[in-house]
CSV table of C-alpha atoms and ligand atoms in Angstrom, one decimal:
chain,number,residue,atom,x,y,z
U,1,MET,CA,-91.0,-25.8,113.4
U,2,GLU,CA,-93.4,-23.9,111.2
U,3,ILE,CA,-93.3,-23.8,107.4
U,4,ILE,CA,-94.4,-20.1,106.3
U,5,ASN,CA,-95.4,-19.0,102.5
U,6,ARG,CA,-96.5,-15.5,103.1
U,7,ARG,CA,-94.1,-12.6,103.1
U,8,GLN,CA,-96.5,-10.7,105.5
U,9,ARG,CA,-96.6,-13.5,108.0
U,10,ILE,CA,-92.9,-14.1,108.3
U,11,PHE,CA,-92.3,-10.5,108.5
U,12,SER,CA,-94.5,-10.1,111.6
U,13,ILE,CA,-93.1,-13.0,113.3
U,14,SER,CA,-89.5,-11.8,112.8
U,15,ARG,CA,-90.8,-8.3,114.1
U,16,LYS,CA,-92.0,-9.7,117.1
U,17,PHE,CA,-88.9,-11.5,118.2
U,18,ARG,CA,-86.9,-8.2,117.4
U,19,ARG,CA,-89.2,-6.3,119.7
U,20,GLU,CA,-88.6,-8.7,122.3
U,21,ASN,CA,-85.1,-8.4,121.9
U,22,LYS,CA,-84.3,-11.7,120.8
U,23,LYS,CA,-81.6,-12.1,117.9
U,24,VAL,CA,-82.9,-13.4,114.6
U,25,GLY,CA,-80.5,-15.6,112.7
U,26,PHE,CA,-81.3,-16.3,108.8
U,27,VAL,CA,-79.8,-18.9,106.4
U,28,PRO,CA,-81.1,-18.1,102.8
U,29,THR,CA,-81.2,-21.2,100.6
U,30,MET,CA,-82.6,-22.7,97.5
U,31,GLY,CA,-83.3,-26.0,99.0
U,32,ALA,CA,-81.9,-29.3,98.1
U,33,LEU,CA,-80.0,-29.1,101.5
U,34,HIS,CA,-76.6,-30.6,102.4
U,35,ALA,CA,-74.1,-30.7,104.7
U,36,GLY,CA,-72.8,-27.3,104.1
U,37,HIS,CA,-76.2,-25.6,104.6
U,38,LEU,CA,-76.6,-27.6,108.0
U,39,LYS,CA,-73.3,-26.0,109.2
U,40,LEU,CA,-74.8,-22.6,108.6
U,41,VAL,CA,-78.0,-23.6,110.5
U,42,GLU,CA,-76.1,-25.0,113.3
U,43,GLU,CA,-74.1,-21.7,113.4
U,44,SER,CA,-77.2,-19.7,113.4
U,45,ARG,CA,-78.8,-22.0,116.5
U,46,GLN,CA,-75.7,-21.3,118.3
U,47,ARG,CA,-75.4,-17.4,117.8
U,48,ALA,CA,-79.0,-16.4,117.4
U,49,ASP,CA,-82.1,-17.0,119.4
U,50,VAL,CA,-84.5,-17.8,116.6
U,51,THR,CA,-83.5,-19.4,113.1
U,52,ILE,CA,-85.3,-18.8,110.1
U,53,VAL,CA,-84.3,-20.7,107.1
U,54,SER,CA,-85.7,-19.6,103.5
U,55,ILE,CA,-86.1,-22.1,100.9
U,56,PHE,CA,-86.9,-20.5,97.5
U,57,VAL,CA,-85.4,-21.4,93.9
U,58,ASN,CA,-85.0,-18.0,92.7
U,59,PRO,CA,-85.9,-17.9,89.0
U,60,ALA,CA,-84.2,-14.5,88.6
U,61,GLN,CA,-80.6,-15.8,89.2
U,62,PHE,CA,-80.8,-18.4,86.3
U,63,ASN,CA,-79.8,-17.5,83.0
U,64,ASP,CA,-80.4,-20.9,81.8
U,65,LYS,CA,-84.0,-22.0,81.8
U,66,LYS,CA,-83.0,-25.6,81.7
U,67,ASP,CA,-80.7,-25.3,84.6
U,68,LEU,CA,-83.7,-23.6,86.6
U,69,GLU,CA,-85.9,-26.5,85.8
U,70,LYS,CA,-83.5,-29.1,86.7
U,71,TYR,CA,-82.6,-27.6,90.0
U,72,PRO,CA,-83.4,-30.0,92.4
U,73,ARG,CA,-86.4,-29.6,94.8
U,74,ASP,CA,-87.5,-31.5,97.9
U,75,LEU,CA,-89.2,-29.5,100.5
U,76,THR,CA,-90.3,-32.3,102.6
U,77,GLN,CA,-86.7,-33.9,102.9
U,78,ASP,CA,-85.3,-30.4,103.3
U,79,ALA,CA,-88.0,-29.5,106.2
U,80,ALA,CA,-87.3,-32.9,108.0
U,81,MET,CA,-83.5,-32.2,108.1
U,82,LEU,CA,-84.3,-28.6,109.5
U,83,ALA,CA,-86.8,-29.8,112.0
U,84,GLU,CA,-84.0,-32.3,113.2
U,85,LEU,CA,-81.8,-29.3,113.9
U,86,GLY,CA,-84.2,-27.5,115.7
U,87,VAL,CA,-84.7,-24.6,113.0
U,88,ASP,CA,-87.8,-22.6,114.2
U,89,TYR,CA,-89.3,-21.4,110.9
U,90,ILE,CA,-88.9,-22.2,107.3
U,91,TYR,CA,-89.8,-19.5,104.8
U,92,ALA,CA,-90.9,-21.3,101.5
U,93,PRO,CA,-92.7,-18.6,99.7
U,94,ASP,CA,-93.8,-19.3,95.8
U,95,VAL,CA,-92.5,-17.1,93.1
U,96,GLU,CA,-95.5,-14.7,93.1
U,97,GLU,CA,-95.0,-14.0,96.7
U,98,VAL,CA,-91.5,-12.8,96.2
U,99,TYR,CA,-92.1,-11.4,92.8
U,100,PRO,CA,-95.8,-10.0,92.4
U,101,PRO,CA,-97.3,-9.1,89.0
U,102,GLY,CA,-95.8,-6.0,87.9
U,103,PHE,CA,-92.4,-6.4,89.7
U,104,SER,CA,-89.9,-4.2,88.2
U,105,THR,CA,-87.2,-3.3,90.7
U,106,TYR,CA,-83.8,-4.9,90.7
U,107,VAL,CA,-80.6,-4.6,92.4
U,108,ASP,CA,-77.3,-4.3,90.6
U,109,VAL,CA,-74.0,-4.5,92.6
U,110,GLU,CA,-71.9,-2.7,89.9
U,111,GLY,CA,-67.9,-3.7,89.6
U,112,LEU,CA,-68.2,-6.9,91.4
U,113,THR,CA,-71.0,-9.0,89.3
U,114,ASP,CA,-69.3,-8.8,85.8
U,115,VAL,CA,-66.3,-10.8,86.5
U,116,MET,CA,-65.6,-14.5,87.3
U,117,GLU,CA,-69.0,-16.1,87.5
U,118,GLY,CA,-70.7,-13.0,86.5
U,119,ALA,CA,-68.9,-13.1,83.2
U,120,SER,CA,-70.1,-16.7,82.3
U,121,ARG,CA,-73.6,-16.3,83.8
U,122,PRO,CA,-75.0,-12.6,83.0
U,123,GLY,CA,-77.6,-11.4,85.2
U,124,HIS,CA,-77.1,-14.2,87.8
U,125,PHE,CA,-75.7,-12.0,90.5
U,126,ARG,CA,-78.3,-9.4,89.6
U,127,GLY,CA,-80.9,-12.0,90.4
U,128,VAL,CA,-79.1,-13.1,93.7
U,129,ALA,CA,-78.8,-9.4,94.8
U,130,THR,CA,-82.6,-8.7,94.1
U,131,VAL,CA,-83.8,-11.8,96.1
U,132,VAL,CA,-81.2,-11.1,98.9
U,133,THR,CA,-82.4,-7.7,99.4
U,134,ILE,CA,-86.3,-8.7,99.2
U,135,LEU,CA,-85.4,-11.7,102.0
U,136,PHE,CA,-83.2,-9.1,104.3
U,137,ASN,CA,-86.0,-6.4,104.0
U,138,THR,CA,-88.7,-9.3,104.7
U,139,ILE,CA,-86.9,-10.9,107.8
U,140,ARG,CA,-84.7,-8.1,108.9
U,141,PRO,CA,-82.2,-10.7,110.7
U,142,ASP,CA,-79.5,-9.4,112.9
U,143,ILE,CA,-77.2,-12.2,111.4
U,144,ALA,CA,-77.3,-13.7,107.9
U,145,PHE,CA,-75.3,-17.0,107.1
U,146,PHE,CA,-73.3,-17.7,104.0
U,147,GLY,CA,-70.7,-20.4,102.8
U,148,GLN,CA,-67.3,-19.2,101.4
U,149,LYS,CA,-67.6,-21.7,98.6
U,150,ASP,CA,-69.7,-18.9,97.1
U,151,ALA,CA,-67.2,-16.3,97.8
U,152,GLN,CA,-68.1,-14.0,94.9
U,153,GLN,CA,-71.8,-14.2,96.1
U,154,VAL,CA,-70.4,-13.2,99.5
U,155,ALA,CA,-68.5,-10.0,98.3
U,156,VAL,CA,-71.7,-8.9,96.6
U,157,ILE,CA,-73.9,-9.4,99.4
U,158,GLU,CA,-71.4,-7.8,101.9
U,159,GLN,CA,-71.0,-4.8,99.3
U,160,LEU,CA,-75.2,-4.2,99.2
U,161,THR,CA,-75.7,-4.9,102.9
U,162,ARG,CA,-73.3,-1.8,103.3
U,163,ASP,CA,-74.5,0.1,100.4
U,164,LEU,CA,-78.2,-0.2,101.3
U,165,GLY,CA,-77.6,0.3,105.2
U,166,PHE,CA,-79.0,-3.1,106.2
U,167,GLU,CA,-78.0,-3.1,110.0
U,168,MET,CA,-76.9,-6.8,110.3
U,169,GLU,CA,-73.9,-8.8,110.4
U,170,ILE,CA,-73.1,-11.2,107.3
U,171,ALA,CA,-71.3,-14.6,108.6
U,172,VAL,CA,-69.3,-16.5,106.4
U,173,LEU,CA,-68.3,-20.0,107.5
U,174,PRO,CA,-65.7,-22.3,105.6
U,175,THR,CA,-66.5,-24.3,102.6
U,176,VAL,CA,-67.9,-28.0,104.1
U,177,ARG,CA,-66.2,-30.6,101.8
U,178,GLU,CA,-67.0,-34.3,100.7
U,179,ALA,CA,-64.4,-37.0,101.6
U,180,SER,CA,-62.6,-36.3,98.1
U,181,GLY,CA,-62.5,-32.6,98.9
U,182,LEU,CA,-65.0,-31.7,96.3
U,183,ALA,CA,-66.8,-28.7,97.7
U,184,MET,CA,-70.4,-29.5,98.9
U,185,SER,CA,-73.1,-28.0,96.6
U,186,SER,CA,-76.9,-29.0,95.6
U,187,ARG,CA,-75.4,-29.4,92.2
U,188,ASN,CA,-73.2,-32.4,93.0
U,189,GLU,CA,-76.5,-34.6,93.4
U,190,ARG,CA,-76.7,-34.3,89.4
U,191,LEU,CA,-73.2,-35.6,88.9
U,192,SER,CA,-72.7,-39.3,88.3
U,193,ASP,CA,-70.5,-41.1,91.0
U,194,GLU,CA,-67.6,-41.2,88.4
U,195,ASP,CA,-67.9,-37.5,87.9
U,196,ARG,CA,-68.1,-36.6,91.4
U,197,GLU,CA,-64.7,-38.2,92.1
U,198,LYS,CA,-63.2,-36.6,88.9
U,199,ALA,CA,-64.6,-33.3,90.0
U,200,ALA,CA,-62.2,-33.1,93.1
U,201,VAL,CA,-59.4,-32.0,90.5
U,202,LEU,CA,-60.7,-28.6,91.1
U,203,ILE,CA,-59.7,-28.3,94.7
U,204,LYS,CA,-56.7,-30.4,94.2
U,205,ALA,CA,-55.6,-27.9,91.6
U,206,LEU,CA,-56.3,-24.8,94.0
U,207,LEU,CA,-54.7,-26.2,96.7
U,208,GLU,CA,-51.4,-26.9,94.8
U,209,ALA,CA,-51.2,-23.2,94.0
U,210,LYS,CA,-51.8,-22.6,97.5
U,211,HIS,CA,-49.1,-24.7,98.7
U,212,ALA,CA,-47.0,-22.9,96.0
U,213,TYR,CA,-47.9,-19.4,97.3
U,214,LYS,CA,-46.8,-20.7,100.7
U,215,GLU,CA,-43.4,-21.9,99.7
U,216,GLY,CA,-42.8,-18.2,98.5
U,217,GLU,CA,-44.4,-18.2,94.8
U,218,ARG,CA,-45.6,-14.6,94.1
U,219,ASN,CA,-46.2,-14.7,90.6
U,220,THR,CA,-49.8,-14.5,89.6
U,221,ALA,CA,-49.3,-16.0,86.3
U,222,VAL,CA,-47.3,-19.0,87.2
U,223,LEU,CA,-50.0,-19.7,90.3
U,224,THR,CA,-52.9,-19.5,87.8
U,225,GLN,CA,-51.1,-21.6,85.3
U,226,MET,CA,-50.7,-24.1,88.0
U,227,VAL,CA,-54.3,-24.7,88.4
U,228,LYS,CA,-54.8,-24.9,84.9
U,229,LYS,CA,-52.4,-27.6,84.4
U,230,VAL,CA,-53.7,-29.5,87.4
U,231,VAL,CA,-57.4,-29.3,86.2
U,232,GLU,CA,-56.2,-30.2,82.5
U,233,THR,CA,-54.8,-33.7,83.8
U,234,GLU,CA,-58.7,-34.5,84.1
U,235,PRO,CA,-60.2,-35.0,80.8
U,236,ALA,CA,-63.6,-34.7,82.1
U,237,ALA,CA,-63.0,-31.3,83.2
U,238,GLU,CA,-63.6,-28.2,81.2
U,239,LEU,CA,-61.9,-25.2,83.0
U,240,ASP,CA,-64.0,-22.0,82.4
U,241,TYR,CA,-61.8,-19.6,84.4
U,242,VAL,CA,-59.2,-19.2,87.0
U,243,SER,CA,-59.0,-15.6,88.8
U,244,MET,CA,-56.9,-14.1,91.2
U,245,VAL,CA,-58.4,-11.1,92.9
U,246,ASP,CA,-58.5,-8.9,96.0
U,247,ARG,CA,-60.9,-11.0,98.2
U,248,ASN,CA,-63.3,-7.8,98.8
U,249,THR,CA,-63.2,-5.9,95.9
U,250,LEU,CA,-62.9,-8.8,93.5
U,251,GLN,CA,-60.5,-6.6,91.5
U,252,PRO,CA,-57.2,-7.7,89.8
U,253,ILE,CA,-54.2,-7.4,92.2
U,254,ASP,CA,-51.2,-5.4,91.5
U,255,ARG,CA,-49.0,-6.9,93.8
U,256,ILE,CA,-49.8,-10.5,95.3
U,257,GLY,CA,-49.1,-10.5,99.1
U,258,ASP,CA,-50.5,-7.2,99.7
U,259,SER,CA,-53.7,-8.2,100.7
U,260,ASP,CA,-55.8,-11.3,101.0
U,261,VAL,CA,-56.0,-12.8,97.7
U,262,LEU,CA,-58.9,-14.8,96.5
U,263,LEU,CA,-57.9,-17.6,93.9
U,264,ALA,CA,-61.1,-19.0,92.3
U,265,ALA,CA,-62.2,-21.3,89.5
U,266,GLY,CA,-65.0,-22.4,87.7
U,267,MET,CA,-65.4,-25.6,85.5
U,268,VAL,CA,-67.9,-27.8,84.1
U,269,VAL,CA,-67.9,-31.9,84.8
U,270,GLY,CA,-70.5,-34.0,83.2
U,271,GLY,CA,-72.4,-30.9,82.0
U,272,ILE,CA,-72.7,-29.4,85.7
U,273,ARG,CA,-71.0,-26.0,86.5
U,274,LEU,CA,-68.8,-26.1,89.8
U,275,ILE,CA,-67.1,-23.4,91.5
U,276,ASP,CA,-64.5,-23.4,94.2
U,277,ASN,CA,-61.9,-21.2,95.8
U,278,VAL,CA,-59.0,-20.8,98.4
U,279,ILE,CA,-57.7,-17.5,100.1
U,280,LEU,CA,-53.9,-16.7,99.8
U,281,GLU,CA,-53.7,-14.8,103.2
U,282,ARG,CA,-51.4,-11.9,103.4
U,283,LYS,CA,-48.1,-12.6,105.1
U,284,GLN,CA,-48.1,-16.5,104.2
N,301,PAF,O1,-76.6,-19.4,97.8
N,301,PAF,C1,-77.6,-19.7,97.3
N,301,PAF,O2,-78.3,-20.7,97.6
N,301,PAF,C2,-78.6,-18.5,96.6
N,301,PAF,O3,-77.9,-17.8,95.9
N,301,PAF,C3,-79.3,-17.7,97.7
N,301,PAF,C4,-78.2,-16.7,98.5
N,301,PAF,C5,-80.1,-18.6,98.3
N,301,PAF,C6,-80.0,-16.5,96.9
N,301,PAF,O4,-81.2,-17.1,96.1
C-alpha cells in the first residue's frame, strides 16, 4: 500500500489502471475510520481491481470552525487498518493540494442542499459537493462507495454525478451499527460512554415509526410525531429535525406509500451532532 499526497500522482496512477482496463474502486473519507468505512473498503476490494481510499478532512464542509479543529485525525492508525484490508493506495492530500491559492470554484447542488442537515449547517453540502467533484475528477473511479447513514449526502452526490456527467457508479451500502443500534460515525468517538448509549434513542425512535408504517400507519404527522416523542424520552437528546421526504429528490411527499420515503432525523447529544435514517419502502 502506498500513501500519496500529490494530486498529479494519484491521477496518473488511476489513469494507468483504467488504461489497462482495470476497475478502479474509490472510498472517499475524512479519516477516523470505523467499521462503517471498512465495510465500504471491503466491498470495493470485492468489486474493483484496485482500491483507492482518500483521507482528507475537508475544511469547506465545516460551517463551524471548532468542529473542524476537533475532528479526529490519526493517519497512522487509519493507514494500518487500510493496509490490513489490502487497500492499494491512500490519497491523503493537504489542504493546498485540494484548494490551491486562488481557488474559487464551488459546486452547488440546488434543491437538495438547503433542507434537513443543510438547513442546520449552511454551506455544508456545497463543501461536500465541491470536494467530491474534485476527488472524482482526480481519481475518475469506476465505482465510488458511500454509506446510507449519510442519506442526504448520497442524494446530493448522485445528483451531481448525473448533472456533471461522471461516467461511474455510486454504490450505497447499508448503515453499520454499534451493538446499541447507534449508527457508526467518526463523531461517536467524541461521545462519553454514557452519551453513546443514550444516543441510540435516535434509531430506536426511527424504528418505532418504521414499525408503525409497516403496520399500516400512513399519516406523516403521526409518524414524525412518534419519532419526536421517543427522542423526548431521553433528556440528554436534543432533536433538531425529523423529515419525511422522497428518497431521491428529498422533496416533501404528497402521499406516503407512492415512492420510497426517507425518514431522517438529526439531533445533538453531549454537544455532538448525530444523524440517522430509515427507508419506508413502497408497498410495505
Ligand atoms: O462522508 C464523508 O466522510 C465526507 O463528507 C466525504 C464524502 C469524504 C467528503 O469530504
